[in-house]
PDB file of C-alpha atoms in Angstrom:
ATOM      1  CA  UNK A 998       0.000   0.000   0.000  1.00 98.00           C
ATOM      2  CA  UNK A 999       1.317   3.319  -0.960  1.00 98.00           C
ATOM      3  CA  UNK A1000       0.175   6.204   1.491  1.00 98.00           C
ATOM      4  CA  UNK A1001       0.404   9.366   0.023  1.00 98.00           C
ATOM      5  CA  UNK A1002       0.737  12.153   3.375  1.00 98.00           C
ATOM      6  CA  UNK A1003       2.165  14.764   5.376  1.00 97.00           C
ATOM      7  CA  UNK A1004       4.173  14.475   7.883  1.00 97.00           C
ATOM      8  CA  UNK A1005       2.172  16.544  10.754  1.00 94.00           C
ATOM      9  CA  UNK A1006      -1.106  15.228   9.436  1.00 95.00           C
ATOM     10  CA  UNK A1007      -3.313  13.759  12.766  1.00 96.00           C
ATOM     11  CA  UNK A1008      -5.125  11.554  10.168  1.00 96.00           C
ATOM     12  CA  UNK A1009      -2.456  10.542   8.805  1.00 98.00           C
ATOM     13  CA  UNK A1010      -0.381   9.467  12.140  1.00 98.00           C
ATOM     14  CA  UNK A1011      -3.771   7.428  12.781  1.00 98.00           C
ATOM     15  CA  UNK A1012      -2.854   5.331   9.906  1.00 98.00           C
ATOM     16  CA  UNK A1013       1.051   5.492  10.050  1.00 98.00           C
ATOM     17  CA  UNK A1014       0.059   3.332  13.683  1.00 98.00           C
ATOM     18  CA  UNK A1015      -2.614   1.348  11.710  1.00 98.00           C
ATOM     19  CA  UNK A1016       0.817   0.347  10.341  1.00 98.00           C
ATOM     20  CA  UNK A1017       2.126   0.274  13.160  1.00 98.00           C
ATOM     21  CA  UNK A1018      -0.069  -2.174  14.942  1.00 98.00           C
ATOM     22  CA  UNK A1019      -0.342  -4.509  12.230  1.00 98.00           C
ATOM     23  CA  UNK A1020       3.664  -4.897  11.710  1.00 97.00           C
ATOM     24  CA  UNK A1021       2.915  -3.635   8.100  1.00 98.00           C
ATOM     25  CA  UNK A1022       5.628  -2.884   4.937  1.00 98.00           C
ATOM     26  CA  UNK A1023       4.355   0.123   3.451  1.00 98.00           C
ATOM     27  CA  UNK A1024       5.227   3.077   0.989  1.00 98.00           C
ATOM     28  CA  UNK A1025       5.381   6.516   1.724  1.00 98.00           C
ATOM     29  CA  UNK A1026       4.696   9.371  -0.952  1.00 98.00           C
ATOM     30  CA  UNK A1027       4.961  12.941   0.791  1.00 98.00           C
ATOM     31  CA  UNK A1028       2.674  15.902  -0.261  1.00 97.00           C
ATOM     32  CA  UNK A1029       2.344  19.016   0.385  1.00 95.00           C
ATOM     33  CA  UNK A1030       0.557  19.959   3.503  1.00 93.00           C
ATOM     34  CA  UNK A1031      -2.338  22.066   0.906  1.00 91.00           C
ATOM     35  CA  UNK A1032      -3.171  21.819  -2.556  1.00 92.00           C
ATOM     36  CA  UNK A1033      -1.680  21.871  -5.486  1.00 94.00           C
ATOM     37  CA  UNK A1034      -0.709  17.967  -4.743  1.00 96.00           C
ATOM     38  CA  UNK A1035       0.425  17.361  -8.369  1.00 96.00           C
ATOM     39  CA  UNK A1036       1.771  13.988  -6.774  1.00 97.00           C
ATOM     40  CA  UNK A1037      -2.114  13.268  -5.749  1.00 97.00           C
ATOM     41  CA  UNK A1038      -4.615  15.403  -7.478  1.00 97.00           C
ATOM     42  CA  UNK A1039      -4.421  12.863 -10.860  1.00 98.00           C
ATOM     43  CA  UNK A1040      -4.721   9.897  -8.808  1.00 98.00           C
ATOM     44  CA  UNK A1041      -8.036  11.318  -6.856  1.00 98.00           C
ATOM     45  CA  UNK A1042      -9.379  13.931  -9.128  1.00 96.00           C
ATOM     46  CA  UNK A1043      -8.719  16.609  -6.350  1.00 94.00           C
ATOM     47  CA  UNK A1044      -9.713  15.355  -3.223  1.00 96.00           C
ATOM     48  CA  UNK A1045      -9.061  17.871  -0.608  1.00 93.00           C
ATOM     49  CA  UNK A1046      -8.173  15.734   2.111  1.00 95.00           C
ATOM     50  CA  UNK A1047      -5.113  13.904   3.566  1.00 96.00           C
ATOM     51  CA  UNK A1048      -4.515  10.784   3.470  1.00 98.00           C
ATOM     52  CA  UNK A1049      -5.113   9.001   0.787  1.00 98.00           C
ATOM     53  CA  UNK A1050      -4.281   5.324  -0.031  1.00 98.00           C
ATOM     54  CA  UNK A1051      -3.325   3.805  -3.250  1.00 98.00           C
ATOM     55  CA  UNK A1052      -3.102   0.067  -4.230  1.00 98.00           C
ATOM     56  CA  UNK A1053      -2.066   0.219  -7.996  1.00 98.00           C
ATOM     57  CA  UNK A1054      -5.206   1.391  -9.801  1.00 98.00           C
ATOM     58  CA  UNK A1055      -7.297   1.516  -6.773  1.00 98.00           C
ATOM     59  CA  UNK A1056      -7.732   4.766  -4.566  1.00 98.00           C
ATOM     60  CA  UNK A1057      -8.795   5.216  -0.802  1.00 98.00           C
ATOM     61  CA  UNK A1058     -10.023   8.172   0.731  1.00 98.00           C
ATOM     62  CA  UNK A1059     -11.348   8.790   4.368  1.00 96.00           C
ATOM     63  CA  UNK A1060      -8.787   7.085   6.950  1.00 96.00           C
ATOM     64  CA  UNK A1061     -12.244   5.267   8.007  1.00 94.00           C
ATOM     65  CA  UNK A1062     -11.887   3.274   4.220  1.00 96.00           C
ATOM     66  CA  UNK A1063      -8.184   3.037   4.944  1.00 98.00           C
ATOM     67  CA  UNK A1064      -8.354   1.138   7.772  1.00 97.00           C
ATOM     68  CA  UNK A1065     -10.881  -1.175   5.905  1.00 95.00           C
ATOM     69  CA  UNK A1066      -8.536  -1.620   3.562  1.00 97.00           C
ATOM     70  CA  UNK A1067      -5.478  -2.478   5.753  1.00 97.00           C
ATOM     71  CA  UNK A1068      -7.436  -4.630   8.318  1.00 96.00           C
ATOM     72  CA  UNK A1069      -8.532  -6.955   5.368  1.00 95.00           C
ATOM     73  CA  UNK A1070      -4.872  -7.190   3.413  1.00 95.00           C
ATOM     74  CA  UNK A1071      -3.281  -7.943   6.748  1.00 96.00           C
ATOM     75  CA  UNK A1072      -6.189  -9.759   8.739  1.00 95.00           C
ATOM     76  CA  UNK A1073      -6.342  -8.195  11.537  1.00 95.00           C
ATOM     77  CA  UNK A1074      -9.501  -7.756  13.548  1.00 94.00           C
ATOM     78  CA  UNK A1075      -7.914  -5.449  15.546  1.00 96.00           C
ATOM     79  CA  UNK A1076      -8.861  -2.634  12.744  1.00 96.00           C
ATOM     80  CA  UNK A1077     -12.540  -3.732  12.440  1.00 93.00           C
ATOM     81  CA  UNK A1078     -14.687  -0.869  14.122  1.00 90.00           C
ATOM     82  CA  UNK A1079     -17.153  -2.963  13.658  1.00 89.00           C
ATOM     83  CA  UNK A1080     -16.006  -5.275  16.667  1.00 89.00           C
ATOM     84  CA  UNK A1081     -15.934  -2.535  19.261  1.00 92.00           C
ATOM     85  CA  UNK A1082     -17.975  -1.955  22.312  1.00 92.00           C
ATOM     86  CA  UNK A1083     -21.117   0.988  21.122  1.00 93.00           C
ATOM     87  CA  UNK A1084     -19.623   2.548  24.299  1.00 92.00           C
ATOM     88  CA  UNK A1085     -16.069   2.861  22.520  1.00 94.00           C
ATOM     89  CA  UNK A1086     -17.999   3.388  19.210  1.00 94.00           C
ATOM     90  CA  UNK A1087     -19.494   6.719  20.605  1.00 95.00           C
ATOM     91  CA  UNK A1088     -15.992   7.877  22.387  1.00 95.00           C
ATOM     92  CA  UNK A1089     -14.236   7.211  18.700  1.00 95.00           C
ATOM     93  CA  UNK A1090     -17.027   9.367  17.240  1.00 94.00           C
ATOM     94  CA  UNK A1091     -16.848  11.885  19.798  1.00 95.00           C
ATOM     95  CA  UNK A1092     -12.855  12.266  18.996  1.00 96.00           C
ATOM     96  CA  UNK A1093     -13.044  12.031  15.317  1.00 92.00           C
ATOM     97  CA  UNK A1094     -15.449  15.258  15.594  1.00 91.00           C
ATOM     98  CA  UNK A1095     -16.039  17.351  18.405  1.00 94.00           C
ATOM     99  CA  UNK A1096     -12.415  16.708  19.998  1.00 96.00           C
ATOM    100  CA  UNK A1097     -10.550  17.021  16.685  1.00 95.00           C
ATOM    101  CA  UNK A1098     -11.504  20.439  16.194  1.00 93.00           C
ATOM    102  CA  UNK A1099     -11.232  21.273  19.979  1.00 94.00           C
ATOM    103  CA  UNK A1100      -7.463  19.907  20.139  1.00 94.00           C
ATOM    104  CA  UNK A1101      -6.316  22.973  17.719  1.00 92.00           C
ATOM    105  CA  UNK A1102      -9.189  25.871  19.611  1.00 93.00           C
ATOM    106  CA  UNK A1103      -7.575  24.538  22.445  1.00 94.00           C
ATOM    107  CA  UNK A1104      -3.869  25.446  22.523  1.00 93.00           C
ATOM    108  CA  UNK A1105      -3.425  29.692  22.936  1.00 91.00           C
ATOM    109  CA  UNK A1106      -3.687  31.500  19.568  1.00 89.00           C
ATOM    110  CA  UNK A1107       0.158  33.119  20.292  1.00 90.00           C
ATOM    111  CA  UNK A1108       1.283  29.030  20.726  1.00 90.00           C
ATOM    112  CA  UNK A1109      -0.230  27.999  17.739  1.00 89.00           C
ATOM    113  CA  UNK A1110       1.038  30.710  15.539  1.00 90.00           C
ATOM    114  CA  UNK A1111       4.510  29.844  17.043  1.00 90.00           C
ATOM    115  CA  UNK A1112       4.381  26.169  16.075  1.00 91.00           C
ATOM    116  CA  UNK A1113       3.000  26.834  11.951  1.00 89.00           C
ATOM    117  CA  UNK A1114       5.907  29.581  11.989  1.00 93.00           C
ATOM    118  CA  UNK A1115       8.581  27.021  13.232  1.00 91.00           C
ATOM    119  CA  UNK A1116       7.020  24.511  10.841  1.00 88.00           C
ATOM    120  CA  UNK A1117       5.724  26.657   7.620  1.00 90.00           C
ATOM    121  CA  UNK A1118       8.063  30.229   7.695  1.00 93.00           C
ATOM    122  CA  UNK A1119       6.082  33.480   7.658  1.00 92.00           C
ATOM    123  CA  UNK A1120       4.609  33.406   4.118  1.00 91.00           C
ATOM    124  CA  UNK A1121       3.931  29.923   4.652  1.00 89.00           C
ATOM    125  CA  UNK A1122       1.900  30.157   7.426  1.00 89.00           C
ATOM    126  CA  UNK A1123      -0.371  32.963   5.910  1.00 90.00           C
ATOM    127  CA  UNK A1124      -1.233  30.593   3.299  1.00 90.00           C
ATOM    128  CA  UNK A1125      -1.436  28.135   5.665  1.00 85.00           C
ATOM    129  CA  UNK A1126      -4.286  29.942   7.306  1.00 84.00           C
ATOM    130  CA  UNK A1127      -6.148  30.807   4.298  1.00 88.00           C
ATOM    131  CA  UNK A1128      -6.439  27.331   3.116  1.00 83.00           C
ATOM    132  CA  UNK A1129      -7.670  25.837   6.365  1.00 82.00           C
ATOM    133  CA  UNK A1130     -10.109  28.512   6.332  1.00 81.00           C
ATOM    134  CA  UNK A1131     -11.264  27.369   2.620  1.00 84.00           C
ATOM    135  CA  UNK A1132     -11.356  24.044   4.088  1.00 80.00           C
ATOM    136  CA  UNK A1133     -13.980  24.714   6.381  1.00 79.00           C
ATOM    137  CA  UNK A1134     -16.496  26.999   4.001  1.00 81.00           C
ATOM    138  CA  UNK A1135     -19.455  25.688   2.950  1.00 80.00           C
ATOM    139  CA  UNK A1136     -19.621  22.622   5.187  1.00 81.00           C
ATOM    140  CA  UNK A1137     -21.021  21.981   8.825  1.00 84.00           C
ATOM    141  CA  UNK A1138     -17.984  21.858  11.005  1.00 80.00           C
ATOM    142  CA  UNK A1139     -18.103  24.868  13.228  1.00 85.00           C
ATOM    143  CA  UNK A1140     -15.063  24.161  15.946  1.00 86.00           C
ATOM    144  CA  UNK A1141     -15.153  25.039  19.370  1.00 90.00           C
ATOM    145  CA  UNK A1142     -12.457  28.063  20.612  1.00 91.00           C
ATOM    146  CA  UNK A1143     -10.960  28.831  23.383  1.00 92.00           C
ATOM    147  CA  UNK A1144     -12.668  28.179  26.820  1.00 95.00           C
ATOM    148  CA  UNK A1145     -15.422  26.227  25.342  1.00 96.00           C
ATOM    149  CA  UNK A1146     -13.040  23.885  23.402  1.00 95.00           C
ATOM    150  CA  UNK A1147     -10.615  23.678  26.637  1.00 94.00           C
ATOM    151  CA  UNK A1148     -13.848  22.108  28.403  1.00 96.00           C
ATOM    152  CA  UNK A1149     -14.282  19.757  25.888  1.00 96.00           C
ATOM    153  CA  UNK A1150     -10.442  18.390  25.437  1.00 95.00           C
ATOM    154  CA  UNK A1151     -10.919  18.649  29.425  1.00 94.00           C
ATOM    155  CA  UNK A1152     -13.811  16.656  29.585  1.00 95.00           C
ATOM    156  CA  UNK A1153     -12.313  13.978  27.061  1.00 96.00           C
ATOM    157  CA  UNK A1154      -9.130  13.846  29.110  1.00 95.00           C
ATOM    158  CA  UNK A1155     -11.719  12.861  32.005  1.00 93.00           C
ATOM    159  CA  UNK A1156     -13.480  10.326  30.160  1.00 94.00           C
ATOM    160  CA  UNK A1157     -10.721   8.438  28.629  1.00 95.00           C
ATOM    161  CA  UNK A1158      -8.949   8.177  32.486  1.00 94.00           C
ATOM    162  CA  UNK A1159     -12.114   6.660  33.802  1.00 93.00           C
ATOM    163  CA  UNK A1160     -11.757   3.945  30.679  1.00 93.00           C
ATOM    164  CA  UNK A1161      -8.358   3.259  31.524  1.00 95.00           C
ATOM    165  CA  UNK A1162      -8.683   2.950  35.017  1.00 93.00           C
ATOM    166  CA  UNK A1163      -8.976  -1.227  34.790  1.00 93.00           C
ATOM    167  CA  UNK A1164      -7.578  -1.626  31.432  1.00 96.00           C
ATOM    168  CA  UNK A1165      -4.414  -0.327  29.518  1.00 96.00           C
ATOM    169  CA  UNK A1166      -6.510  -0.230  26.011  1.00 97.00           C
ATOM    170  CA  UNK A1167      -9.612   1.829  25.251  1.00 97.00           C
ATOM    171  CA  UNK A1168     -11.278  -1.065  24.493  1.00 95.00           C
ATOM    172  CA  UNK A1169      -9.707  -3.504  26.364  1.00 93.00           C
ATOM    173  CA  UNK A1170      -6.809  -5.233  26.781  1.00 94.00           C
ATOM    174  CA  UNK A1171      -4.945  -4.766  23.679  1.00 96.00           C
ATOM    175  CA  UNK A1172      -4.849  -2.359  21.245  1.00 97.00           C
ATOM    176  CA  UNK A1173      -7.487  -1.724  18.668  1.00 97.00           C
ATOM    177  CA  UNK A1174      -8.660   0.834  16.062  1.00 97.00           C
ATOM    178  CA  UNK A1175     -10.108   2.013  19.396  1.00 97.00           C
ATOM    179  CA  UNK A1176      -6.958   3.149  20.263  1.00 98.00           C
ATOM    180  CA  UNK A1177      -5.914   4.867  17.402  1.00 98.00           C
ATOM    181  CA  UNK A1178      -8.833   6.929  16.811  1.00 97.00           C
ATOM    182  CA  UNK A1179      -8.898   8.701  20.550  1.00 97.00           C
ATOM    183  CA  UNK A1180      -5.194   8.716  20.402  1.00 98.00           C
ATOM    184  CA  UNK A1181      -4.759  11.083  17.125  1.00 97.00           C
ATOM    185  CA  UNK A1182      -6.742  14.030  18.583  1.00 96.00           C
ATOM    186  CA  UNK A1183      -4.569  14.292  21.156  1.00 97.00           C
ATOM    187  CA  UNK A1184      -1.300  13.992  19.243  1.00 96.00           C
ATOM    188  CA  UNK A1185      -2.533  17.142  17.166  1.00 95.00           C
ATOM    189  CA  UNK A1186      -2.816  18.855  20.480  1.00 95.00           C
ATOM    190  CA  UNK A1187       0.371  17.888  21.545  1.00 95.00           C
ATOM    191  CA  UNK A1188       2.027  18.773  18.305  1.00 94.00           C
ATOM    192  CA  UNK A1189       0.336  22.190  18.216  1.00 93.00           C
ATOM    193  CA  UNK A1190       1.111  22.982  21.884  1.00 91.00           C
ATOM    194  CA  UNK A1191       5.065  22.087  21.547  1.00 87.00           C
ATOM    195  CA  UNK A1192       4.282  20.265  24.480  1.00 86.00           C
ATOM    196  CA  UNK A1193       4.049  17.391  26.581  1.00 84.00           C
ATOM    197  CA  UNK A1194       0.332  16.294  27.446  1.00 86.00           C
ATOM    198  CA  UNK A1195      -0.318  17.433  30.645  1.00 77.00           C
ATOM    199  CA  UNK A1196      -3.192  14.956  31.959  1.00 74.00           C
ATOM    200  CA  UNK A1197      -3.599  11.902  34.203  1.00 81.00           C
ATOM    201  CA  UNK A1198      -1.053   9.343  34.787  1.00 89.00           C
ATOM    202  CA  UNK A1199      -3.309   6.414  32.934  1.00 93.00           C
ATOM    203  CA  UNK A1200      -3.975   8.974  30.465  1.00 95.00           C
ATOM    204  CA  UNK A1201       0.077   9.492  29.959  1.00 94.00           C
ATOM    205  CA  UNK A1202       0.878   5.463  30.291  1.00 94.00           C
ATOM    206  CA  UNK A1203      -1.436   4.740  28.019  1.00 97.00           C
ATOM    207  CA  UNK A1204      -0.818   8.033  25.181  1.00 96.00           C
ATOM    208  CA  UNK A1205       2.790   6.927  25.516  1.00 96.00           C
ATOM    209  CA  UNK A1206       1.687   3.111  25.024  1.00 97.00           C
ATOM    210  CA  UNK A1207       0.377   4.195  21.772  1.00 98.00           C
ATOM    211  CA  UNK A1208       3.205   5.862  20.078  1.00 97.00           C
ATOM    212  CA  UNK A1209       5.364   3.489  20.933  1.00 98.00           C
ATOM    213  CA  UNK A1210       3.551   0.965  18.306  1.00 98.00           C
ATOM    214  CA  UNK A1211       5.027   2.816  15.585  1.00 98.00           C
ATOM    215  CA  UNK A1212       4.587   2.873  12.281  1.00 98.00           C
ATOM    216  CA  UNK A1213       5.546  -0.437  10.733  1.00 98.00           C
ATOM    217  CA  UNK A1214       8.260  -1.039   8.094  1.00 98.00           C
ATOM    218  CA  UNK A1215       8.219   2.683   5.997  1.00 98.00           C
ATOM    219  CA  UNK A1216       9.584   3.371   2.131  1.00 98.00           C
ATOM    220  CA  UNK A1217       9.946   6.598   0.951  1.00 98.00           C
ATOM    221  CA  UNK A1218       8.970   6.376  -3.133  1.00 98.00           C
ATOM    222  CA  UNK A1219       8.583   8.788  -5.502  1.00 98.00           C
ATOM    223  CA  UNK A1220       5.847  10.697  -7.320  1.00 98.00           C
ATOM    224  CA  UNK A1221       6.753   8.239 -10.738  1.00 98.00           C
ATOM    225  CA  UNK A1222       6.741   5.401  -8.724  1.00 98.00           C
ATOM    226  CA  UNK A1223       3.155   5.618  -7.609  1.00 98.00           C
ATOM    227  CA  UNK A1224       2.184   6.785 -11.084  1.00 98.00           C
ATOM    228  CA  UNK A1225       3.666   4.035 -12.525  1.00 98.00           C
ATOM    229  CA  UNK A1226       1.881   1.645 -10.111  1.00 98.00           C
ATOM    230  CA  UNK A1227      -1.562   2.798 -11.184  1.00 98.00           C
ATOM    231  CA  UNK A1228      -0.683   2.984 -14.389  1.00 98.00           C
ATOM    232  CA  UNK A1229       0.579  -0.564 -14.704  1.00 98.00           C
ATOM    233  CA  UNK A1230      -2.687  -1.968 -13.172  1.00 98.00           C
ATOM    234  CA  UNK A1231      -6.056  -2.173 -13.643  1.00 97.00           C
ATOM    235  CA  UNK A1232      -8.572  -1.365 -10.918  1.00 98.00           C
ATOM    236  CA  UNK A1233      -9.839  -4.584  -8.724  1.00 98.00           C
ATOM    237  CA  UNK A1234     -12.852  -6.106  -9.308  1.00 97.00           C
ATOM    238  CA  UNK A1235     -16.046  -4.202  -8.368  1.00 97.00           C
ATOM    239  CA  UNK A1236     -18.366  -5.591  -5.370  1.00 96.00           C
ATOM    240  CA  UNK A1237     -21.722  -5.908  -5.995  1.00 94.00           C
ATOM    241  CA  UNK A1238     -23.923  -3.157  -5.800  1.00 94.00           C
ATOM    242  CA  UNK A1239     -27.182  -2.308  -4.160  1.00 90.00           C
ATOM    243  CA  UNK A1240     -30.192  -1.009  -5.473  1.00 76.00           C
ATOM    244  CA  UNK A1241     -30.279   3.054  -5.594  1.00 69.00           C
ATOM    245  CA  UNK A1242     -33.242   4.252  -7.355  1.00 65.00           C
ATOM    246  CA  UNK A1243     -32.271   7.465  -7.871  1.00 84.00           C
ATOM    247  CA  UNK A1244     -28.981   7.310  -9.283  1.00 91.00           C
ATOM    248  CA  UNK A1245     -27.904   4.409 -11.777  1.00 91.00           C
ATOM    249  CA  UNK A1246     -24.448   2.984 -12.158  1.00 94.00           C
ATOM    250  CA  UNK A1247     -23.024   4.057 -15.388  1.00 94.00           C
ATOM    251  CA  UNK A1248     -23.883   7.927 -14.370  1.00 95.00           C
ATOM    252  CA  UNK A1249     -21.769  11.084 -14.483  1.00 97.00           C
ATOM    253  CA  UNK A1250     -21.657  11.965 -10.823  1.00 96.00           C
ATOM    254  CA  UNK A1251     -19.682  14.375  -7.682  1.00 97.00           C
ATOM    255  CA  UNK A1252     -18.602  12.588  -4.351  1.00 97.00           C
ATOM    256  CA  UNK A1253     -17.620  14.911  -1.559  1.00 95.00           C
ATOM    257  CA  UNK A1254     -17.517  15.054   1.873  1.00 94.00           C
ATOM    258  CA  UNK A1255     -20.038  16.977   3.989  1.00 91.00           C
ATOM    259  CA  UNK A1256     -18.468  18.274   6.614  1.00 89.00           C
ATOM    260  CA  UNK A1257     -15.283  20.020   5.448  1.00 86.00           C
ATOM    261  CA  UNK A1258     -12.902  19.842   2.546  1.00 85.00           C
ATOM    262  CA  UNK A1259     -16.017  19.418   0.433  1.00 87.00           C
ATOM    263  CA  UNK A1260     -14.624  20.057  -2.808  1.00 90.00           C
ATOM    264  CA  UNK A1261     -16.252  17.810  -4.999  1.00 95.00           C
ATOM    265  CA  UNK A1262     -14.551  14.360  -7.123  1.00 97.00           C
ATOM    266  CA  UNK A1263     -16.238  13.812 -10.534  1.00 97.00           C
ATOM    267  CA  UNK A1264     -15.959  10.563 -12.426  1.00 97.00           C
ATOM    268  CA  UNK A1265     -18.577   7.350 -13.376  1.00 97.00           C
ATOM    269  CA  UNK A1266     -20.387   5.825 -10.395  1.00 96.00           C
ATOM    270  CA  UNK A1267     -18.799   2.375 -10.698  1.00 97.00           C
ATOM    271  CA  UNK A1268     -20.006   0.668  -7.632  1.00 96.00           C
ATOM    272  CA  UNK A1269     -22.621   1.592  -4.733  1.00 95.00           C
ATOM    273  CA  UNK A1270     -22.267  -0.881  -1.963  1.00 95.00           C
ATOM    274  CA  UNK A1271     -23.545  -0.283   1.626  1.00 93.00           C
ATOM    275  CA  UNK A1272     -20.837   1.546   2.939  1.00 93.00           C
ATOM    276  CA  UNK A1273     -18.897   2.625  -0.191  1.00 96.00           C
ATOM    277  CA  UNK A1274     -19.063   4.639  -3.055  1.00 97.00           C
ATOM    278  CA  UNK A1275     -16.178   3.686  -6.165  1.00 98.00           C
ATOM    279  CA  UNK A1276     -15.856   6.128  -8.690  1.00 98.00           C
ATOM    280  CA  UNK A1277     -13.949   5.598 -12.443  1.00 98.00           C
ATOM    281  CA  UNK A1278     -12.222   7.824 -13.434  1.00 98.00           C
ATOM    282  CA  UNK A1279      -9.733   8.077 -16.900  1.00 97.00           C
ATOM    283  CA  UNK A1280      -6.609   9.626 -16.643  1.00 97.00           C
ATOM    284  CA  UNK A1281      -4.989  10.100 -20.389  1.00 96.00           C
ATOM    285  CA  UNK A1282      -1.654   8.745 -18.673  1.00 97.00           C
ATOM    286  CA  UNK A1283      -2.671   6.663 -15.579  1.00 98.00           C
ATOM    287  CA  UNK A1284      -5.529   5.083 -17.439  1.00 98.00           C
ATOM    288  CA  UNK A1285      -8.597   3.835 -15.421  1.00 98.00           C
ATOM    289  CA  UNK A1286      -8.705   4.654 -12.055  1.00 98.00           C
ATOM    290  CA  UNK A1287     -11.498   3.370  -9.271  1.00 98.00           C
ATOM    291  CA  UNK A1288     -11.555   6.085  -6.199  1.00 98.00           C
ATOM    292  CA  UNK A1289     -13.149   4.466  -3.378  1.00 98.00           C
ATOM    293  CA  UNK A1290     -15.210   6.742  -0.754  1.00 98.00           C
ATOM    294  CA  UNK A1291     -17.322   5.593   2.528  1.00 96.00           C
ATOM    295  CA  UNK A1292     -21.116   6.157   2.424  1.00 94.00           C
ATOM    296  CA  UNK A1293     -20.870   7.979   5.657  1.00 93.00           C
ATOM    297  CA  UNK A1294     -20.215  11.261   6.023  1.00 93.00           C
ATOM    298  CA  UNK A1295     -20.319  11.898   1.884  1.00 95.00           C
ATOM    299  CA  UNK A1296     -22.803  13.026  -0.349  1.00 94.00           C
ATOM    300  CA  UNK A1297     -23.608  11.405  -4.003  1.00 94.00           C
ATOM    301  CA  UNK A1298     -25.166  13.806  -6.347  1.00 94.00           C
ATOM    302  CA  UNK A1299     -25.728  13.274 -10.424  1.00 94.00           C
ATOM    303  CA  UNK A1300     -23.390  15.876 -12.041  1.00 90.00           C
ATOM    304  CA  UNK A1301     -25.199  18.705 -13.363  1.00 72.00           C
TER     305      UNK A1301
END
């Protein structure tokens, strides 16, 4: 699997330790931390959003997909969020939204423009800004700020200690997708806030438990290597679809997300399964491409 990425993406450190936990040889493509991602934007069509998986012809986006993807190439249960507790289900939820957005409200405004200087330069982090604030027009996320998203990284700090009072997992007693979900958050915070995360002592065992699963067996490739790879293969077979009475396969459609990045991917609706949309797409020079999306979260229109 070839993981195109930044390195100070949260989502994408959620899947570096899907890696991680399932002892995984993978490929690493860097992009740029906003668009233009000329190494990318063929393969997807101009998907906003970071990361995004590639296996030859075949393209993965949402790190919800991902981990789909990886837990079924390497068998491992331990990536099915379909085996955890509804309790944990709701706490994953509850981090992959509310907290998410909280972790960055959270850390001072004079911090945070410290840490994109030290990381982006001066021009870079005035660009920086205006892209994330494209990212977030036109969709529903509205994060939290200061005080009121302190209360809620507070409050999540609270409810994660009393989980790991009798267990060293979030789920249990070894490490899931659970895990990895509550965990990445938090490791936005901490990269944000130059600092280490002030909290409990389970909370601290257990955030230090997590990075120390690492990220697997990593090679850096290049921009023609992953071309190549999707250009040398054709897309997997497609799964069969379900009924959808308003949209037929075969149609000219837009997949985007709803919530942010919502810039929209055009192509063929190939597939329609339960929980995944595949569009085709031809590329004169990469040939046909399938770009896989969850249900969830994404809307399906009929181009215009």
């Amino acid at each position: 699997m070839i993981l195109h990425h930044y390195e100070s993406s949260p989502y994408a450190e959620k899947v570096r330790l899907m890696f991680g936990l399932t002892n995984s040889h993978w490929r690493s493509l860097l992009t740029p931390i906003k668009p233009p991602r000329p190494s990318l934007d063929p393969l997807t069509g101009g998907y906003r959003r970071i990361p995004v998986a590639q296996l030859g012809a075949d393209i993965f986006c949402d790190t919800s997909l991902i981990a789909r993807e990886i837990a079924a190439s390497t068998n491992s249960p331990a990536l099915n969020v379909d085996t955890v507790s509804p309790a944990t289900a709701e706490l994953m939820e509850q981090a992959e939204q509310e907290v998410f957005f909280a972790a960055i409200g959270a850390v001072s405004p004079l911090r945070l423009l410290g840490t994109m200087m030290q990381l982006l330069g001066p021009i870079g982090t005035v660009q920086f800004i205006k892209d994330r604030a494209s990212l977030l027009a036109g969709g529903t996320v509205r994060p939290a700020k200061g005080p009121k998203a302190k209360a809620i990284l507070k409050s999540y700090l609270a409810d994660l200690e009393t989980r790991l009072t009798d267990q060293d997992w979030v789920d249990g007693d070894a490490a899931t997708i659970a895990d990895l979900a509550t965990y990445h958050p938090l490791w936005l915070y901490v990269s944000c806030d130059r600092r280490p995360l002030s909290s409990s002592t389970k909370v601290e065992a257990w955030y230090q438990r997590v990075s120390n699963i690492g990220h697997g067996e990593r090679e850096e490739i290049t921009q023609e290597a992953a071309f190549t790879a999707a250009a040398d293969a054709e897309p997997r077979p497609l799964p069969t679809s379900v009924t959808n009475s308003t949209i037929a396969l075969d149609s000219e459609i837009e997949v985007a997300p709803s919530d942010y990045g919502i810039r929209p991917v055009t192509g063929t609706l190939a597939a329609l399964t339960e929980n995944r949309i595949i569009v085709a797409r031809q590329h004169p020079e990469l040939g046909n491409l399938h770009v896989h999306f969850p249900r969830a979260g994404y809307s399906l229109v009929a181009s215009s």
